[in-house]
PDB file of C-alpha atoms in Angstrom:
ATOM      1  CA  MET A  68      78.584 122.304  90.041  1.00 95.00           C
ATOM      2  CA  ARG A  69      80.402 121.530  93.359  1.00 98.00           C
ATOM      3  CA  ALA A  70      78.523 121.996  96.562  1.00 98.00           C
ATOM      4  CA  VAL A  71      79.528 122.107 100.204  1.00 98.00           C
ATOM      5  CA  TYR A  72      77.637 120.888 103.181  1.00 98.00           C
ATOM      6  CA  PRO A  73      79.232 122.163 106.244  1.00 97.00           C
ATOM      7  CA  GLY A  74      78.462 121.194 109.890  1.00 94.00           C
ATOM      8  CA  SER A  75      79.888 120.045 113.159  1.00 91.00           C
ATOM      9  CA  PHE A  76      78.540 116.558 112.620  1.00 93.00           C
ATOM     10  CA  ASP A  77      78.868 115.731 116.488  1.00 89.00           C
ATOM     11  CA  PRO A  78      77.761 113.120 115.778  1.00 90.00           C
ATOM     12  CA  VAL A  79      76.436 112.436 112.173  1.00 92.00           C
ATOM     13  CA  THR A  80      72.833 111.854 112.256  1.00 92.00           C
ATOM     14  CA  PRO A  81      70.209 110.224 109.938  1.00 92.00           C
ATOM     15  CA  GLY A  82      69.114 113.810 109.169  1.00 93.00           C
ATOM     16  CA  HIS A  83      72.543 114.755 108.093  1.00 94.00           C
ATOM     17  CA  LEU A  84      72.863 111.602 105.752  1.00 95.00           C
ATOM     18  CA  ASP A  85      69.397 112.453 104.350  1.00 95.00           C
ATOM     19  CA  VAL A  86      70.688 115.970 103.294  1.00 96.00           C
ATOM     20  CA  VAL A  87      73.820 114.466 101.901  1.00 97.00           C
ATOM     21  CA  ARG A  88      71.774 111.863  99.931  1.00 97.00           C
ATOM     22  CA  ARG A  89      69.477 114.625  98.451  1.00 96.00           C
ATOM     23  CA  ALA A  90      72.299 117.150  97.725  1.00 98.00           C
ATOM     24  CA  ARG A  91      74.218 114.449  95.796  1.00 97.00           C
ATOM     25  CA  ASP A  92      71.350 114.240  93.509  1.00 96.00           C
ATOM     26  CA  LEU A  93      71.311 117.900  92.901  1.00 97.00           C
ATOM     27  CA  PHE A  94      74.985 118.601  92.395  1.00 98.00           C
ATOM     28  CA  ASP A  95      77.911 116.963  90.475  1.00 97.00           C
ATOM     29  CA  GLU A  96      80.099 116.908  93.560  1.00 98.00           C
ATOM     30  CA  LEU A  97      79.484 117.369  97.202  1.00 98.00           C
ATOM     31  CA  VAL A  98      81.942 117.979  99.947  1.00 98.00           C
ATOM     32  CA  VAL A  99      80.773 117.383 103.544  1.00 98.00           C
ATOM     33  CA  LEU A 100      82.742 119.943 105.437  1.00 98.00           C
ATOM     34  CA  VAL A 101      83.315 119.081 109.066  1.00 96.00           C
ATOM     35  CA  ALA A 102      83.779 122.568 110.532  1.00 88.00           C
ATOM     36  CA  VAL A 103      85.020 124.079 113.755  1.00 78.00           C
ATOM     37  CA  ASN A 104      82.074 125.999 115.377  1.00 66.00           C
ATOM     38  CA  SER A 105      83.368 128.299 118.296  1.00 58.00           C
ATOM     39  CA  ALA A 106      79.866 128.148 119.751  1.00 63.00           C
ATOM     40  CA  LYS A 107      80.008 124.386 119.996  1.00 64.00           C
ATOM     41  CA  HIS A 108      82.288 122.191 122.047  1.00 66.00           C
ATOM     42  CA  PRO A 109      82.400 118.702 120.302  1.00 71.00           C
ATOM     43  CA  GLY A 110      83.803 115.707 122.073  1.00 76.00           C
ATOM     44  CA  ARG A 111      85.962 114.713 119.243  1.00 84.00           C
ATOM     45  CA  SER A 112      88.337 116.613 116.847  1.00 86.00           C
ATOM     46  CA  GLU A 113      87.324 117.569 113.481  1.00 87.00           C
ATOM     47  CA  GLU A 114      89.534 114.870 111.891  1.00 91.00           C
ATOM     48  CA  GLU A 115      87.831 112.252 114.206  1.00 93.00           C
ATOM     49  CA  ARG A 116      84.351 113.540 113.264  1.00 94.00           C
ATOM     50  CA  ALA A 117      85.332 113.623 109.429  1.00 95.00           C
ATOM     51  CA  ALA A 118      86.319 110.017 109.861  1.00 96.00           C
ATOM     52  CA  ALA A 119      82.960 109.139 111.387  1.00 96.00           C
ATOM     53  CA  VAL A 120      81.086 110.933 108.535  1.00 97.00           C
ATOM     54  CA  ARG A 121      83.170 108.851 105.907  1.00 97.00           C
ATOM     55  CA  ALA A 122      82.327 105.739 107.802  1.00 97.00           C
ATOM     56  CA  ALA A 123      78.649 106.591 107.757  1.00 97.00           C
ATOM     57  CA  LEU A 124      78.629 107.253 103.892  1.00 97.00           C
ATOM     58  CA  PRO A 125      77.568 104.347 101.533  1.00 95.00           C
ATOM     59  CA  ALA A 126      80.696 103.252  99.528  1.00 93.00           C
ATOM     60  CA  GLY A 127      78.843 103.898  96.199  1.00 94.00           C
ATOM     61  CA  TRP A 128      78.619 107.647  96.919  1.00 96.00           C
ATOM     62  CA  THR A 129      81.739 108.535  95.016  1.00 96.00           C
ATOM     63  CA  SER A 130      80.660 111.960  94.270  1.00 97.00           C
ATOM     64  CA  VAL A 131      80.801 112.816  97.899  1.00 98.00           C
ATOM     65  CA  THR A 132      83.911 113.573  99.754  1.00 98.00           C
ATOM     66  CA  VAL A 133      84.587 114.710 103.461  1.00 98.00           C
ATOM     67  CA  ALA A 134      87.044 117.259 104.510  1.00 97.00           C
ATOM     68  CA  ALA A 135      87.836 118.893 107.892  1.00 94.00           C
ATOM     69  CA  TRP A 136      88.025 122.795 107.874  1.00 94.00           C
ATOM     70  CA  SER A 137      88.591 125.362 110.600  1.00 89.00           C
ATOM     71  CA  GLY A 138      88.113 128.474 108.649  1.00 90.00           C
ATOM     72  CA  LEU A 139      85.135 130.334 107.103  1.00 93.00           C
ATOM     73  CA  THR A 140      82.924 128.173 104.863  1.00 96.00           C
ATOM     74  CA  ALA A 141      82.987 130.874 102.304  1.00 96.00           C
ATOM     75  CA  THR A 142      86.922 130.897 102.234  1.00 96.00           C
ATOM     76  CA  TYR A 143      86.857 127.186 101.655  1.00 97.00           C
ATOM     77  CA  CYS A 144      84.498 127.540  98.727  1.00 97.00           C
ATOM     78  CA  ARG A 145      86.717 130.170  97.090  1.00 96.00           C
ATOM     79  CA  ARG A 146      89.854 128.095  97.611  1.00 97.00           C
ATOM     80  CA  HIS A 147      88.374 124.859  96.258  1.00 97.00           C
ATOM     81  CA  GLU A 148      85.983 126.318  93.531  1.00 97.00           C
ATOM     82  CA  VAL A 149      82.842 125.346  95.213  1.00 98.00           C
ATOM     83  CA  GLY A 150      79.826 127.200  93.967  1.00 97.00           C
ATOM     84  CA  VAL A 151      77.107 126.746  96.546  1.00 98.00           C
ATOM     85  CA  ILE A 152      76.612 125.922 100.191  1.00 98.00           C
ATOM     86  CA  VAL A 153      73.935 123.293 101.253  1.00 98.00           C
ATOM     87  CA  ARG A 154      72.138 123.633 104.577  1.00 97.00           C
ATOM     88  CA  GLY A 155      69.481 121.404 106.180  1.00 95.00           C
ATOM     89  CA  LEU A 156      66.628 123.036 108.131  1.00 94.00           C
ATOM     90  CA  ARG A 157      64.509 121.295 110.595  1.00 90.00           C
ATOM     91  CA  ASN A 158      62.321 124.240 111.919  1.00 90.00           C
ATOM     92  CA  THR A 159      61.606 128.013 111.955  1.00 89.00           C
ATOM     93  CA  THR A 160      64.462 128.232 114.675  1.00 88.00           C
ATOM     94  CA  ASP A 161      66.923 126.740 112.175  1.00 89.00           C
ATOM     95  CA  LEU A 162      65.630 128.941 109.324  1.00 92.00           C
ATOM     96  CA  GLN A 163      66.273 132.240 111.324  1.00 93.00           C
ATOM     97  CA  ALA A 164      69.819 131.290 112.348  1.00 92.00           C
ATOM     98  CA  GLU A 165      70.710 129.782 108.820  1.00 94.00           C
ATOM     99  CA  TYR A 166      69.215 132.742 107.084  1.00 96.00           C
ATOM    100  CA  ARG A 167      71.749 135.090 108.747  1.00 95.00           C
ATOM    101  CA  LEU A 168      74.581 132.868 107.824  1.00 94.00           C
ATOM    102  CA  ALA A 169      73.304 132.527 104.356  1.00 97.00           C
ATOM    103  CA  ALA A 170      73.084 136.405 103.997  1.00 97.00           C
ATOM    104  CA  MET A 171      76.727 136.670 105.210  1.00 96.00           C
ATOM    105  CA  ASN A 172      77.978 133.873 102.771  1.00 97.00           C
ATOM    106  CA  GLN A 173      76.015 135.539  99.847  1.00 97.00           C
ATOM    107  CA  SER A 174      77.835 138.798 100.605  1.00 97.00           C
ATOM    108  CA  LEU A 175      81.162 136.830 100.410  1.00 96.00           C
ATOM    109  CA  GLY A 176      79.982 135.464  97.068  1.00 96.00           C
ATOM    110  CA  VAL A 177      78.603 132.090  97.896  1.00 98.00           C
ATOM    111  CA  PRO A 178      74.895 131.447  97.700  1.00 98.00           C
ATOM    112  CA  THR A 179      73.061 128.798  99.948  1.00 98.00           C
ATOM    113  CA  VAL A 180      70.520 126.252  99.128  1.00 98.00           C
ATOM    114  CA  PHE A 181      68.276 125.082 101.972  1.00 97.00           C
ATOM    115  CA  LEU A 182      67.002 121.547 102.076  1.00 96.00           C
ATOM    116  CA  PRO A 183      64.140 121.105 104.580  1.00 92.00           C
ATOM    117  CA  ALA A 184      64.185 117.983 106.783  1.00 89.00           C
ATOM    118  CA  LEU A 185      61.958 115.120 106.034  1.00 86.00           C
ATOM    119  CA  PRO A 186      58.908 115.118 108.658  1.00 78.00           C
ATOM    120  CA  GLU A 187      60.273 111.897 110.339  1.00 72.00           C
ATOM    121  CA  LEU A 188      63.668 113.442 110.880  1.00 68.00           C
ATOM    122  CA  VAL A 189      62.690 116.812 112.275  1.00 69.00           C
ATOM    123  CA  ALA A 190      63.076 115.782 115.757  1.00 66.00           C
ATOM    124  CA  VAL A 191      66.554 114.257 115.406  1.00 57.00           C
ATOM    125  CA  SER A 192      69.431 116.472 116.124  1.00 55.00           C
ATOM    126  CA  SER A 193      73.047 115.789 117.022  1.00 50.00           C
ATOM    127  CA  THR A 194      72.404 116.982 120.614  1.00 53.00           C
ATOM    128  CA  ALA A 195      69.417 114.591 120.923  1.00 48.00           C
ATOM    129  CA  VAL A 196      71.527 111.755 119.463  1.00 48.00           C
ATOM    130  CA  ARG A 197      74.436 112.476 122.071  1.00 45.00           C
ATOM    131  CA  THR A 198      71.991 112.731 124.897  1.00 51.00           C
ATOM    132  CA  VAL A 199      70.343 109.345 124.054  1.00 53.00           C
ATOM    133  CA  GLY A 200      73.641 107.780 123.304  1.00 54.00           C
TER     134      GLY A 200
END
């Protein structure tokens, strides 16, 4: 089964890489989908962020690809025969927001699998990484 892991990845964090590592063990193929989120204003284009994600992935992870996308994740899934969306969760605030998205994507025919963050990565967010530098 093919899965997609969408996000803004601005920048890619150790938490993102951990979700990719665990998801690649669960699925035959994983697409890290660098998406445009109208609520966020990244400092780099989606193509630049996709290149940064590619550079952060170990060379041996051949079942993982990276793509930039500006539409709905469910549309990408339908067009590219992807069966499931993977999302990482750090806390209950993430869960509430992600649950709403998962319900919408389920109504569009694409289920979501949640992977909880490892305890040592819970505090790491892209915002925190940008702030600290």
